Amino acid sequence: MLQSMTTRIMMFVVFGRPGAGKSTVSQAAVQLLGDGDGSNVCIGKLNNVDEFLYIYLDLDVCVPQWMKDNFAKGMYPTLAERFEFISTACDYVSDKINSPQNENQSGNKPLVPIISFSFVNTDMRVEFRKRFPHSEWILVDTNKDLAEERILSREDHFYKGSGGISTGDTQTDGEDDPTTKATESSDAADVDNSEWEFKPVDYPHVILDGNDEVATNAQKVVDIIQNQLLNNSS
């Protein structure tokens, strides 16, 4: 059953600054892995022998409307709000992995989720890696100026650039944050990240140049996925 595989299933996380091109690259990679029909779920072959069911999940769909509204005003979630969000997002991923629809489509084919999300903050990365410890992380590395230029050119995106205030800036002095004991990353080093800066990544990951063409980075993502699957099957 897929349920027993949730925490040990291999998945690939494509992350980076808002505006880095994570979703575009991930979707293009899924098309290369499958039959290119535009679907976020596809069956693809490895070395023309083993078949896998690839599913693409964009965690932006988990962002609640009130948080999107705050982002548009330059107000960013507190540590507690981020903890609640990432818990919900992890549940969403688990539900998708274990959905009867995917189970029926996969048959005996291994399921390979491809996730895209910014993961700006260390605390959200920590929580996601706790839930899915066998994730391979792929950073689309883009400088701040280019990422913000791309974001501002997209009328449909709720995020409008870094800078601003955290919704916790009005928190009463001495008020406990409920996540301070729940996450490894709630040390003074991360605090609230009220400026919403992209935090350095302190665990193994692959780096892609966000200045490269989408097709180039999509092919690199495909190569990373297929190489990992080959290594795991050998």
Short mmCIF file of C-alpha atoms in Angstrom, two decimals:
data_model
loop_
_atom_site.label_atom_id
_atom_site.label_comp_id
_atom_site.label_asym_id
_atom_site.label_seq_id
_atom_site.Cartn_x
_atom_site.Cartn_y
_atom_site.Cartn_z
CA MET A 1 0.00 0.00 0.00
CA LEU A 2 1.14 3.54 -0.71
CA GLN A 3 0.28 4.63 2.82
CA SER A 4 3.24 2.76 4.25
CA MET A 5 5.53 4.44 1.72
CA THR A 6 4.70 8.06 2.58
CA THR A 7 7.75 8.77 4.73
CA ARG A 8 10.21 6.67 2.74
CA ILE A 9 9.12 7.41 -0.81
CA MET A 10 11.68 9.23 -2.91
CA MET A 11 10.55 12.68 -3.98
CA PHE A 12 12.23 15.66 -5.57
CA VAL A 13 11.81 19.20 -4.27
CA VAL A 14 12.49 22.08 -6.66
CA PHE A 15 12.83 25.25 -4.59
CA GLY A 16 14.24 28.77 -4.62
CA ARG A 17 13.26 32.41 -4.31
CA PRO A 18 9.81 33.48 -5.46
CA GLY A 19 10.37 34.31 -9.11
CA ALA A 20 13.18 31.79 -9.60
CA GLY A 21 11.10 29.78 -12.07
CA LYS A 22 10.58 26.67 -9.94
CA SER A 23 7.06 25.87 -11.11
CA THR A 24 7.84 26.47 -14.78
CA VAL A 25 10.96 24.28 -14.64
CA SER A 26 9.15 21.53 -12.70
CA GLN A 27 6.21 21.42 -15.08
CA ALA A 28 8.56 21.31 -18.07
CA ALA A 29 10.47 18.44 -16.44
CA VAL A 30 7.26 16.45 -15.95
CA GLN A 31 6.45 16.88 -19.63
CA LEU A 32 9.89 15.54 -20.55
CA LEU A 33 9.46 12.58 -18.19
CA GLY A 34 6.02 11.70 -19.56
CA ASP A 35 4.26 11.99 -22.87
CA GLY A 36 4.10 15.79 -22.92
CA ASP A 37 0.29 16.02 -22.80
CA GLY A 38 0.33 18.88 -20.28
CA SER A 39 -0.87 16.72 -17.38
CA ASN A 40 0.63 16.98 -13.88
CA VAL A 41 0.45 13.19 -13.59
CA CYS A 42 2.24 11.00 -16.10
CA ILE A 43 3.80 7.60 -16.62
CA GLY A 44 7.37 7.59 -17.84
CA LYS A 45 9.97 4.94 -18.56
CA LEU A 46 13.51 4.74 -17.28
CA ASN A 47 15.97 3.22 -19.75
CA ASN A 48 12.90 2.09 -21.71
CA VAL A 49 12.34 -0.65 -19.12
CA ASP A 50 11.11 0.40 -15.69
CA GLU A 51 7.96 2.53 -15.54
CA PHE A 52 7.29 5.19 -12.91
CA LEU A 53 4.27 7.34 -12.11
CA TYR A 54 5.40 10.96 -11.80
CA ILE A 55 3.15 13.48 -10.10
CA TYR A 56 3.80 17.23 -9.92
CA LEU A 57 2.59 19.17 -6.86
CA ASP A 58 2.87 22.95 -6.48
CA LEU A 59 2.55 23.84 -2.79
CA ASP A 60 1.39 27.36 -3.68
CA VAL A 61 -2.11 25.84 -3.85
CA CYS A 62 -1.89 25.34 -0.08
CA VAL A 63 -1.39 29.06 0.64
CA PRO A 64 -4.65 30.35 2.20
CA GLN A 65 -6.30 33.47 0.82
CA TRP A 66 -5.66 35.56 3.93
CA MET A 67 -1.93 34.82 3.62
CA LYS A 68 -1.97 35.74 -0.07
CA ASP A 69 -3.69 39.02 0.81
CA ASN A 70 -1.01 39.74 3.41
CA PHE A 71 1.77 38.89 0.94
CA ALA A 72 0.30 41.41 -1.51
CA LYS A 73 0.55 44.05 1.24
CA GLY A 74 4.14 43.11 2.07
CA MET A 75 3.12 41.39 5.33
CA TYR A 76 4.70 38.01 5.91
CA PRO A 77 3.63 35.08 8.12
CA THR A 78 5.02 34.61 11.60
CA LEU A 79 6.89 31.52 12.71
CA ALA A 80 3.67 30.10 14.19
CA GLU A 81 1.73 30.78 10.99
CA ARG A 82 4.46 29.19 8.90
CA PHE A 83 4.43 26.11 11.11
CA GLU A 84 0.68 25.75 10.64
CA PHE A 85 1.02 26.25 6.90
CA ILE A 86 3.81 23.72 6.35
CA SER A 87 1.96 21.13 8.45
CA THR A 88 -1.06 21.58 6.18
CA ALA A 89 1.15 21.44 3.06
CA CYS A 90 2.78 18.20 4.24
CA ASP A 91 -0.67 16.69 4.81
CA TYR A 92 -1.62 17.76 1.28
CA VAL A 93 1.42 15.97 -0.15
CA SER A 94 0.68 12.83 1.88
CA ASP A 95 -2.96 12.85 0.74
CA LYS A 96 -1.92 13.15 -2.89
CA ILE A 97 0.63 10.37 -2.58
CA ASN A 98 -1.96 8.10 -0.99
CA SER A 99 -4.95 9.04 -3.14
CA PRO A 100 -6.88 6.12 -4.63
CA GLN A 101 -6.64 7.80 -8.06
CA ASN A 102 -2.85 7.69 -8.00
CA GLU A 103 -2.89 4.17 -6.59
CA ASN A 104 -5.10 3.03 -9.47
CA GLN A 105 -2.93 4.78 -12.05
CA SER A 106 0.32 3.51 -10.63
CA GLY A 107 -0.53 -0.17 -10.37
CA ASN A 108 2.84 -1.64 -9.46
CA LYS A 109 4.73 1.37 -10.78
CA PRO A 110 6.76 3.32 -8.18
CA LEU A 111 5.37 6.77 -7.44
CA VAL A 112 7.74 9.73 -7.85
CA PRO A 113 6.42 13.10 -6.58
CA ILE A 114 8.01 16.32 -7.88
CA ILE A 115 7.32 19.24 -5.53
CA SER A 116 7.79 22.94 -6.18
CA PHE A 117 7.72 25.66 -3.53
CA SER A 118 9.92 28.55 -2.45
CA PHE A 119 10.88 27.22 1.03
CA VAL A 120 12.27 30.66 1.88
CA ASN A 121 12.54 29.88 5.60
CA THR A 122 14.70 27.34 7.37
CA ASP A 123 11.89 26.25 9.71
CA MET A 124 9.63 25.13 6.86
CA ARG A 125 12.48 23.17 5.27
CA VAL A 126 13.15 21.43 8.58
CA GLU A 127 9.52 20.41 9.02
CA PHE A 128 9.16 19.16 5.46
CA ARG A 129 12.37 17.13 5.70
CA LYS A 130 11.11 15.58 8.94
CA ARG A 131 7.96 14.40 7.20
CA PHE A 132 9.71 13.35 3.98
CA PRO A 133 13.29 12.43 4.89
CA HIS A 134 14.08 10.83 1.54
CA SER A 135 13.60 14.01 -0.46
CA GLU A 136 16.19 15.19 -2.95
CA TRP A 137 16.41 19.00 -3.06
CA ILE A 138 17.11 21.00 -6.22
CA LEU A 139 17.71 24.74 -5.83
CA VAL A 140 16.93 27.04 -8.75
CA ASP A 141 19.45 29.71 -7.82
CA THR A 142 18.45 33.22 -8.90
CA ASN A 143 19.64 36.55 -7.54
CA LYS A 144 17.17 38.75 -5.71
CA ASP A 145 16.90 41.45 -8.39
CA LEU A 146 16.10 39.05 -11.23
CA ALA A 147 13.61 37.09 -9.11
CA GLU A 148 11.75 40.25 -8.12
CA GLU A 149 11.74 41.48 -11.72
CA ARG A 150 10.09 38.23 -12.79
CA ILE A 151 7.55 38.36 -9.95
CA LEU A 152 6.53 41.94 -10.73
CA SER A 153 5.95 41.00 -14.37
CA ARG A 154 3.45 38.31 -13.34
CA GLU A 155 0.04 39.84 -12.68
CA ASP A 156 -1.41 36.60 -11.31
CA HIS A 157 1.11 36.02 -8.51
CA PHE A 158 0.22 36.90 -4.91
CA TYR A 159 3.86 37.51 -3.90
CA LYS A 160 5.11 41.02 -4.71
CA GLY A 161 8.74 41.00 -3.62
CA SER A 162 10.86 40.86 -0.46
CA GLY A 163 10.91 43.43 2.25
CA GLY A 164 8.04 44.44 4.51
CA ILE A 165 6.85 43.40 7.93
CA SER A 166 5.88 40.18 9.61
CA THR A 167 2.37 39.79 10.98
CA GLY A 168 4.11 38.99 14.25
CA ASP A 169 5.63 42.45 14.59
CA THR A 170 2.68 43.41 16.79
CA GLN A 171 3.16 40.40 19.07
CA THR A 172 3.29 41.29 22.75
CA ASP A 173 6.75 41.14 24.28
CA GLY A 174 7.26 37.89 26.11
CA GLU A 175 4.38 36.14 24.36
CA ASP A 176 5.36 32.55 23.64
CA ASP A 177 5.43 31.32 20.10
CA PRO A 178 3.84 27.83 20.05
CA THR A 179 6.45 26.48 17.65
CA THR A 180 9.54 27.37 19.64
CA LYS A 181 9.73 23.86 21.05
CA ALA A 182 8.30 22.11 18.00
CA THR A 183 10.95 22.88 15.40
CA GLU A 184 14.69 22.55 15.31
CA SER A 185 14.99 25.87 13.51
CA SER A 186 13.29 28.12 16.07
CA ASP A 187 16.64 29.28 17.45
CA ALA A 188 17.65 32.91 17.46
CA ALA A 189 19.30 32.38 14.08
CA ASP A 190 15.97 32.28 12.22
CA VAL A 191 13.57 34.21 14.49
CA ASP A 192 10.62 35.54 12.45
CA ASN A 193 12.50 36.42 9.27
CA SER A 194 10.28 39.49 9.01
CA GLU A 195 12.15 40.69 5.92
CA TRP A 196 11.29 37.41 4.14
CA GLU A 197 14.83 36.91 2.89
CA PHE A 198 15.78 33.60 1.31
CA LYS A 199 17.76 31.74 3.98
CA PRO A 200 21.02 29.90 3.19
CA VAL A 201 20.63 26.16 2.63
CA ASP A 202 22.65 24.08 5.08
CA TYR A 203 21.97 20.53 3.83
CA PRO A 204 22.90 18.64 0.64
CA HIS A 205 21.20 19.93 -2.50
CA VAL A 206 21.81 20.36 -6.21
CA ILE A 207 22.13 23.90 -7.57
CA LEU A 208 20.77 24.98 -10.95
CA ASP A 209 21.53 28.35 -12.50
CA GLY A 210 18.26 30.28 -12.55
CA ASN A 211 19.58 32.38 -15.44
CA ASP A 212 19.59 29.35 -17.72
CA GLU A 213 16.75 28.64 -20.13
CA VAL A 214 13.74 26.74 -18.78
CA ALA A 215 14.38 23.86 -21.18
CA THR A 216 17.98 23.58 -19.97
CA ASN A 217 17.04 23.42 -16.30
CA ALA A 218 14.09 21.13 -16.96
CA GLN A 219 16.43 18.64 -18.64
CA LYS A 220 18.83 18.91 -15.69
CA VAL A 221 15.97 18.11 -13.31
CA VAL A 222 15.07 15.08 -15.45
CA ASP A 223 18.71 13.92 -15.41
CA ILE A 224 18.89 14.29 -11.62
CA ILE A 225 15.68 12.32 -11.13
CA GLN A 226 16.62 9.52 -13.49
CA ASN A 227 20.14 9.21 -12.09
CA GLN A 228 18.79 8.95 -8.54
CA LEU A 229 16.22 6.36 -9.56
CA LEU A 230 18.88 4.34 -11.36
CA ASN A 231 21.19 4.50 -8.34
CA ASN A 232 18.38 3.37 -6.04
CA SER A 233 17.45 0.46 -8.27
CA SER A 234 20.99 -0.86 -8.60
#
